CSV table of C-alpha atoms (C1' of nucleotides) in Angstrom, one decimal:
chain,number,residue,atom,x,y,z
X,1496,UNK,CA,115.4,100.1,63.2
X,1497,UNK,CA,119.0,98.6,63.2
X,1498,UNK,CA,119.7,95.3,64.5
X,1499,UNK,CA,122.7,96.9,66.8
X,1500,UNK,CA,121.3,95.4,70.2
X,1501,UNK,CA,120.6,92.0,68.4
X,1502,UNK,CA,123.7,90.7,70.4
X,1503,UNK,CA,124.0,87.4,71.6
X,1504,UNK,CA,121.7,86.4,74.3
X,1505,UNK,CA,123.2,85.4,77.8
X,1506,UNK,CA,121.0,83.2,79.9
X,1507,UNK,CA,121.8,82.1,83.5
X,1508,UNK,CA,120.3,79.0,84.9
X,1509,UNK,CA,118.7,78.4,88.6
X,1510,UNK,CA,117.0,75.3,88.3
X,1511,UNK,CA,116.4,73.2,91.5
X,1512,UNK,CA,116.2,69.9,89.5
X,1513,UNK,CA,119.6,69.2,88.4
X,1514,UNK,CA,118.4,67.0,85.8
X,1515,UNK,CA,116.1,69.5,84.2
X,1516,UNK,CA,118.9,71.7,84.4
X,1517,UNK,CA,121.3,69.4,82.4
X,1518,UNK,CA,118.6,69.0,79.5
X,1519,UNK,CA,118.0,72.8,79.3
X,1520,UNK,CA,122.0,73.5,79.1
X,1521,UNK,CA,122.0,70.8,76.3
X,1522,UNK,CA,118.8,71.9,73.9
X,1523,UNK,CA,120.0,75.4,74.8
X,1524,UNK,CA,123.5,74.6,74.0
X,1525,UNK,CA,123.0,74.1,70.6
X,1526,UNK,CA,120.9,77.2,69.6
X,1527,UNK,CA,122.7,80.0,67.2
X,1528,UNK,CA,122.5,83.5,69.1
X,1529,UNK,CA,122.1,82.1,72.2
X,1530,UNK,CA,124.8,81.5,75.1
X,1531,UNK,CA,124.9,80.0,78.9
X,1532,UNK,CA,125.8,82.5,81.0
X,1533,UNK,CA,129.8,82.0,82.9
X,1534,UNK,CA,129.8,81.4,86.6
X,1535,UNK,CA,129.7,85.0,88.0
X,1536,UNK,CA,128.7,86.2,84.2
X,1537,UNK,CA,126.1,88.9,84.1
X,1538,UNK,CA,123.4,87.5,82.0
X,1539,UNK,CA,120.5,89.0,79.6
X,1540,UNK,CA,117.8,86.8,81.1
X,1541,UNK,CA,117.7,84.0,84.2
X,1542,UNK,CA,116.0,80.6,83.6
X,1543,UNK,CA,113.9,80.4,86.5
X,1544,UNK,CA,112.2,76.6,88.6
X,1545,UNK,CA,111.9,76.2,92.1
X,1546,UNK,CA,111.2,73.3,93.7
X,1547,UNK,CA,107.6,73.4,95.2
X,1548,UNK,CA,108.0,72.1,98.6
X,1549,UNK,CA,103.9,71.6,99.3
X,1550,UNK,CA,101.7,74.6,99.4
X,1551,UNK,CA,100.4,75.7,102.0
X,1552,UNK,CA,96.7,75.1,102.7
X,1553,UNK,CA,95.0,79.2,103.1
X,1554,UNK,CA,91.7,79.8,102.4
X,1555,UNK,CA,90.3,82.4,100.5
X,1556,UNK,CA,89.5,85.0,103.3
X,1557,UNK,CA,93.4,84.8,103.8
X,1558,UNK,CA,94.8,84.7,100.5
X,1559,UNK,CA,93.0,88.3,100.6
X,1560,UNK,CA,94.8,89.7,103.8
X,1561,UNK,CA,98.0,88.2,103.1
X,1562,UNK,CA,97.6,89.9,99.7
X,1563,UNK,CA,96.8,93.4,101.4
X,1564,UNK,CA,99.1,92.6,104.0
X,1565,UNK,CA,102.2,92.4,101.0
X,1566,UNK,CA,101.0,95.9,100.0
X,1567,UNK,CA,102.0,97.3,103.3
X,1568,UNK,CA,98.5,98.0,104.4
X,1569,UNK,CA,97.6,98.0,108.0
X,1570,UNK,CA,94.9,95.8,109.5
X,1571,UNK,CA,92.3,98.4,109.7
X,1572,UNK,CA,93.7,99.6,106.0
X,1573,UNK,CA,92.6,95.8,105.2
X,1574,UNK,CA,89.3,95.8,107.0
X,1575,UNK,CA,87.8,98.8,104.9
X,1576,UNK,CA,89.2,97.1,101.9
X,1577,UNK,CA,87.5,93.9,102.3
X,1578,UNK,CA,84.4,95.5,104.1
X,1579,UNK,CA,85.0,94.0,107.5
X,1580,UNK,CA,85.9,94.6,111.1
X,1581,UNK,CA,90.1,95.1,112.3
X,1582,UNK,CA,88.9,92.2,114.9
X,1583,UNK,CA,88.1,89.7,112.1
X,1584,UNK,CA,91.4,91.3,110.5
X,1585,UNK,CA,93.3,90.0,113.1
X,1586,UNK,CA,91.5,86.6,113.3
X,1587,UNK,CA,92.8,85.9,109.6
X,1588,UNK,CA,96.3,87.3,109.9
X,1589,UNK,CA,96.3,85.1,113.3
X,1590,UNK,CA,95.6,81.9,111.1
X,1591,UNK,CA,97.9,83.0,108.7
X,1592,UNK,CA,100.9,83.5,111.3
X,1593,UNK,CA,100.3,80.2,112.2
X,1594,UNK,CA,100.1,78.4,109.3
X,1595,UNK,CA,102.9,80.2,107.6
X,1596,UNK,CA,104.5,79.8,110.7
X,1597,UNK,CA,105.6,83.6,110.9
X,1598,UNK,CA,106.4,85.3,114.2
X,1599,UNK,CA,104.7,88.6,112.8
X,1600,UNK,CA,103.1,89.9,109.7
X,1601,UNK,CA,106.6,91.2,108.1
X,1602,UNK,CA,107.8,87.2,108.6
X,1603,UNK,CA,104.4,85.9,107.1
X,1604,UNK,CA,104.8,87.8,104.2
X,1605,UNK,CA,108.2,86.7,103.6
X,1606,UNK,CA,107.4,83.5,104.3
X,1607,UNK,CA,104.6,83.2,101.8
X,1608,UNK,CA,106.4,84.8,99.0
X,1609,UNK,CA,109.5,82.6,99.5
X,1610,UNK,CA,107.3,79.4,99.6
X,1611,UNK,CA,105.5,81.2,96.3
X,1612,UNK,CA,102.2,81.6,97.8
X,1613,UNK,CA,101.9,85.2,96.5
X,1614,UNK,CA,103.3,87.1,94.1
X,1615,UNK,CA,105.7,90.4,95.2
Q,1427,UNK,CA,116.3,55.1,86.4
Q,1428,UNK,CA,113.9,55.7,83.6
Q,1429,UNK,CA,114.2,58.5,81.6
Q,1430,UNK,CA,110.2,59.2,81.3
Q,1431,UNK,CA,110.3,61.9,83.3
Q,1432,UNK,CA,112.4,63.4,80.0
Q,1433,UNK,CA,109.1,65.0,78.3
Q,1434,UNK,CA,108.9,68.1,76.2
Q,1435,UNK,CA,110.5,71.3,78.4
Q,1436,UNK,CA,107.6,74.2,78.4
Q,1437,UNK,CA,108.8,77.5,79.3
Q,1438,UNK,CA,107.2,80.6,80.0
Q,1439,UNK,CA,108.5,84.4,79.7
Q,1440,UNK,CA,108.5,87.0,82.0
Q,1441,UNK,CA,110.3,89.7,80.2
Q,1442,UNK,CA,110.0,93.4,80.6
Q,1443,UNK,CA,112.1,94.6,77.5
Q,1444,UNK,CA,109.4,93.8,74.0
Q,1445,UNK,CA,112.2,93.5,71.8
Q,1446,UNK,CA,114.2,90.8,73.9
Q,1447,UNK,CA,110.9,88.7,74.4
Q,1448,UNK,CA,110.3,88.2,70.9
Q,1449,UNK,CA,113.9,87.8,69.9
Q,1450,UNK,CA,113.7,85.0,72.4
Q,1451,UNK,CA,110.6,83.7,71.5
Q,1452,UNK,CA,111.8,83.3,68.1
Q,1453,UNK,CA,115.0,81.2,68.8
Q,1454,UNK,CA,113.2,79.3,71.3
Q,1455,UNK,CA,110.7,78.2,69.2
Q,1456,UNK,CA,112.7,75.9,66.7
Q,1457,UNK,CA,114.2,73.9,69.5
Q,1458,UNK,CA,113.9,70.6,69.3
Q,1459,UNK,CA,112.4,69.4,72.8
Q,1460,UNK,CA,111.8,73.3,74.1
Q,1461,UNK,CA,108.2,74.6,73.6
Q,1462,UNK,CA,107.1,78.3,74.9
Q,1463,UNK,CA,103.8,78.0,77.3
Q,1464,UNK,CA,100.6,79.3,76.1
Q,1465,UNK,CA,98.9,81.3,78.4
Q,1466,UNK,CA,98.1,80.3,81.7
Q,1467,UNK,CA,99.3,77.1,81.0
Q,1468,UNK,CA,101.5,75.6,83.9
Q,1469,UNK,CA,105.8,75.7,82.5
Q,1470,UNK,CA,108.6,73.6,83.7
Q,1471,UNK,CA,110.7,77.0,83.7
Q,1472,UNK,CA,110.3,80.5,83.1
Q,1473,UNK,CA,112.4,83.3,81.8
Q,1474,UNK,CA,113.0,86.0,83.7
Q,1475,UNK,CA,114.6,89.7,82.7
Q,1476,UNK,CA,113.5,92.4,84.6
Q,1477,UNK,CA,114.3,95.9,83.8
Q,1478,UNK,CA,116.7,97.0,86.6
Q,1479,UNK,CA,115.1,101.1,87.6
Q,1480,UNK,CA,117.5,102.2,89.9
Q,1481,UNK,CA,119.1,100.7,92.9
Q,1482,UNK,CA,118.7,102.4,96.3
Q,1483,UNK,CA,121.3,104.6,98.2
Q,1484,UNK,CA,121.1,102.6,101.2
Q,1485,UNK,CA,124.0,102.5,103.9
Q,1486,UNK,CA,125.5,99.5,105.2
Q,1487,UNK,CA,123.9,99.8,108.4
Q,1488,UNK,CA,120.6,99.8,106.7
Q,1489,UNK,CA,121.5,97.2,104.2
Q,1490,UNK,CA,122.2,95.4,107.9
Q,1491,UNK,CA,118.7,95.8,109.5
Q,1492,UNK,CA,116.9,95.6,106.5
Q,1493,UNK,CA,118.2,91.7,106.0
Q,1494,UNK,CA,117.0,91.1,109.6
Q,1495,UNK,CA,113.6,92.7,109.4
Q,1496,UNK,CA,112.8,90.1,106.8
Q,1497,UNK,CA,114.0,87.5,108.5
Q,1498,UNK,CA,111.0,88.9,110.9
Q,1499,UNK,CA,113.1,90.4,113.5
Q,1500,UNK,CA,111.5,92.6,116.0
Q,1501,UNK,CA,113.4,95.9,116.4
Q,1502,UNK,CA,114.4,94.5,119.7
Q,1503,UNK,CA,116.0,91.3,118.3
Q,1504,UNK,CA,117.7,93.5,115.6
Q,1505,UNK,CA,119.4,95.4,118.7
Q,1506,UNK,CA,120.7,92.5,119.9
Q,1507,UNK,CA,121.9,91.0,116.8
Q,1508,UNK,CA,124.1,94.4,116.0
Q,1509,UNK,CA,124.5,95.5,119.0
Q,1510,UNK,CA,123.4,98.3,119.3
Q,1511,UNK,CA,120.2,99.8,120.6
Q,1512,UNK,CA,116.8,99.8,120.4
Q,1513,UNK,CA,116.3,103.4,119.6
Q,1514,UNK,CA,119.1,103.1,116.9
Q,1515,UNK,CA,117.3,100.1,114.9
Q,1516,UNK,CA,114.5,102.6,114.9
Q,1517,UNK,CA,116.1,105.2,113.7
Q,1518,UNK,CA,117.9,102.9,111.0
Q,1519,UNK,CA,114.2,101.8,110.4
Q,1520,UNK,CA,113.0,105.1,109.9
Q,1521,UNK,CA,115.4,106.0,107.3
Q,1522,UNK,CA,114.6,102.4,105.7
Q,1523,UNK,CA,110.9,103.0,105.5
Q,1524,UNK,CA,112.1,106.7,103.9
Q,1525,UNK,CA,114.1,105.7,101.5
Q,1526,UNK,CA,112.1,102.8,100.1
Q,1527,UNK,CA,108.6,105.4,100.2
Q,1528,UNK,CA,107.2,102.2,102.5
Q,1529,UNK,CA,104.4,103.2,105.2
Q,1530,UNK,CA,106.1,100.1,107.4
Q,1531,UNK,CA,108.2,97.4,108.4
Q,1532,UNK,CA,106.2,95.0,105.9
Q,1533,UNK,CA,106.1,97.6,103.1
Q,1534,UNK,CA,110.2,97.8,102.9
Q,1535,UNK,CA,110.8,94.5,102.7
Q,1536,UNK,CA,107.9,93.6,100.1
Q,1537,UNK,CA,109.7,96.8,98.4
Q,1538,UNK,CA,113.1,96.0,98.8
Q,1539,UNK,CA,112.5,92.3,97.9
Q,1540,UNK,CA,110.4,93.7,94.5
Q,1541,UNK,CA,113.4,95.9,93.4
Q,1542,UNK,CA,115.7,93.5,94.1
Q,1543,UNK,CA,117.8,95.2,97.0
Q,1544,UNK,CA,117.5,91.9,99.2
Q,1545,UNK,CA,116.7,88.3,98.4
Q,1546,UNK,CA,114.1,86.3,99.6
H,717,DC,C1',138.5,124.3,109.9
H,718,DG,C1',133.6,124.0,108.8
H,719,DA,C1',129.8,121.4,106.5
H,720,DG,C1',127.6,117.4,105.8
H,721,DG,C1',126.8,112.4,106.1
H,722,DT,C1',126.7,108.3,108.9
H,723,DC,C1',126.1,106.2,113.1
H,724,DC,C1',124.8,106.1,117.6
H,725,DT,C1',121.7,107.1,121.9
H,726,DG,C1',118.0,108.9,124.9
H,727,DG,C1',113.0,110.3,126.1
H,728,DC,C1',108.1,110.6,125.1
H,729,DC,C1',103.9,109.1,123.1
H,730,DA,C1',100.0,107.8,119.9
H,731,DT,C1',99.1,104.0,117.4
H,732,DC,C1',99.4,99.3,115.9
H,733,DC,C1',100.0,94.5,116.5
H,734,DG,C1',99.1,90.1,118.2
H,735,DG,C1',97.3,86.9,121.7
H,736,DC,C1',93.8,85.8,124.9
H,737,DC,C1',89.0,85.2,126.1
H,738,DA,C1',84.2,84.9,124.4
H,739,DG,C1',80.4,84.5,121.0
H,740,DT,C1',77.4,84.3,116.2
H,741,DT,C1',76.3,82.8,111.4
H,742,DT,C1',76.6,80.1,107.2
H,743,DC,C1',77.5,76.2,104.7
H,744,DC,C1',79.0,71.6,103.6
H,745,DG,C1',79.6,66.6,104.3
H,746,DG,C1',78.8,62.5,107.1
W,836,DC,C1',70.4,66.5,111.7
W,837,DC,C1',74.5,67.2,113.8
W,838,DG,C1',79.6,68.2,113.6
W,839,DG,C1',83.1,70.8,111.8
W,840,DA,C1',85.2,74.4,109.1
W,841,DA,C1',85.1,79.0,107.6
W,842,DA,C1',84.0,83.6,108.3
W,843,DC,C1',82.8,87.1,111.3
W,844,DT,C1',82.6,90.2,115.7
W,845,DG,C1',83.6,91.9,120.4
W,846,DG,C1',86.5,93.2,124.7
W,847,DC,C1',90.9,93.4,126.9
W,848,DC,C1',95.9,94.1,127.3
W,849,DG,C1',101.0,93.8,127.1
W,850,DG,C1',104.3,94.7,123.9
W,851,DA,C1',106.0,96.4,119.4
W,852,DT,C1',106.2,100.0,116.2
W,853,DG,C1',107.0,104.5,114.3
W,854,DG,C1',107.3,109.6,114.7
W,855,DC,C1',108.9,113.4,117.1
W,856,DC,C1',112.2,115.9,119.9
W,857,DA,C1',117.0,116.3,121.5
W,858,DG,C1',122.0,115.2,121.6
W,859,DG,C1',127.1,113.4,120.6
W,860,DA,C1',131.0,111.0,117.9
W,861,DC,C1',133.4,110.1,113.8
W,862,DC,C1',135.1,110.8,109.0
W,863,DT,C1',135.5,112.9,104.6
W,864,DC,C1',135.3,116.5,101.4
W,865,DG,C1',135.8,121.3,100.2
DNA sequence: CGAGGTCCTGGCCATCCGGCCAGTTTCCGG
DNA sequence: CCGGAAACTGGCCGGATGGCCAGGACCTCG
């Protein structure tokens, strides 16, 4: 194997704590073969850390229809899945509109993968 | 302000490409300050390079009702914000939920948010 | 000029969604 | 032991959604 595409890295930062994202530039500064990324640059890899604002308190019963519900699958899709009836369906992905404070399922789903809650 | 808050920097990688994740891994590991998370463990950061597939043919007008359907717009309040009609989000819709092999509204955006056609 | 793509609109209709009412069971903590 | 939270179920219903049919206008490329 050649060592052809053993270019300098380019990372990008998005860090919500500026002063996390001072240190990171500086230790990362210093390292040979590595780079920051230029404003606008395209970069090989992004340095990822969000803020958590507070998480959301969902129980387990939701957790499991919100994850269905990010798959797409419709709430009698989600009641074979988890082996229960469309009206309980609707009972959790009611809670879940509320406390995600969605105005539909698309919006929920949104709203918990913004605010981290799953994983898309 | 105290600087105690200054504590070793763990980061975590989330890299498609093998090769680049070990390169990385390498470099990162004789930083002074930096250390690479074990797993599961909870990181400051993490690193993030995703392998781009391929990015969707989708027209503006689509690229248009697809940012308000996951703002959680109803087709209705997509009409209004364009201008245009009802039956003409839907049809927009259709050729969303098409294009991005989704079985609904739901489905595109998860999609569309996964490969990186809209942000979150 | 014709073909094809995009964008726009209408009607019709089966299904889905979400909100409202009501009720049961189980389990945990005060 | 009683209260509350979680999970579960049912009926009902207005509105939203998505698929199907049809059409017209515009623009660009061949």
């Amino acid at each position: 194997m050649s060592e052809d595409n053993a270019r300098e890295i380019v990372l990008s930062l998005e860090i919500d704590d500026p002063a996390l994202a001072a240190r990171l530039a500086t230790l990362l500064g210093n390292v040979a073969g590595l780079r920051l990324a230029a404003p606008g640059e395209q970069a090989t890899a992004t340095i990822v850390s969000r803020d958590m604002p507070e998480d959301i308190a969902l129980t387990q019963r939701e957790l499991d229809v919100l994850a269905l519900m990010a798959e797409g699958a419709s709430n009698k899709m989600i009641a074979r899945q988890l082996g229960i009836s469309v009206h309980t369906v609707k009972f959790h992905v009611g809670s879940l509109l509320d406390k995600l404070d969605a105005t539909g399922r698309t919006d929920a789903v949104a709203h918990a993968a913004r605010r981290g809650v799953i994983e898309l």
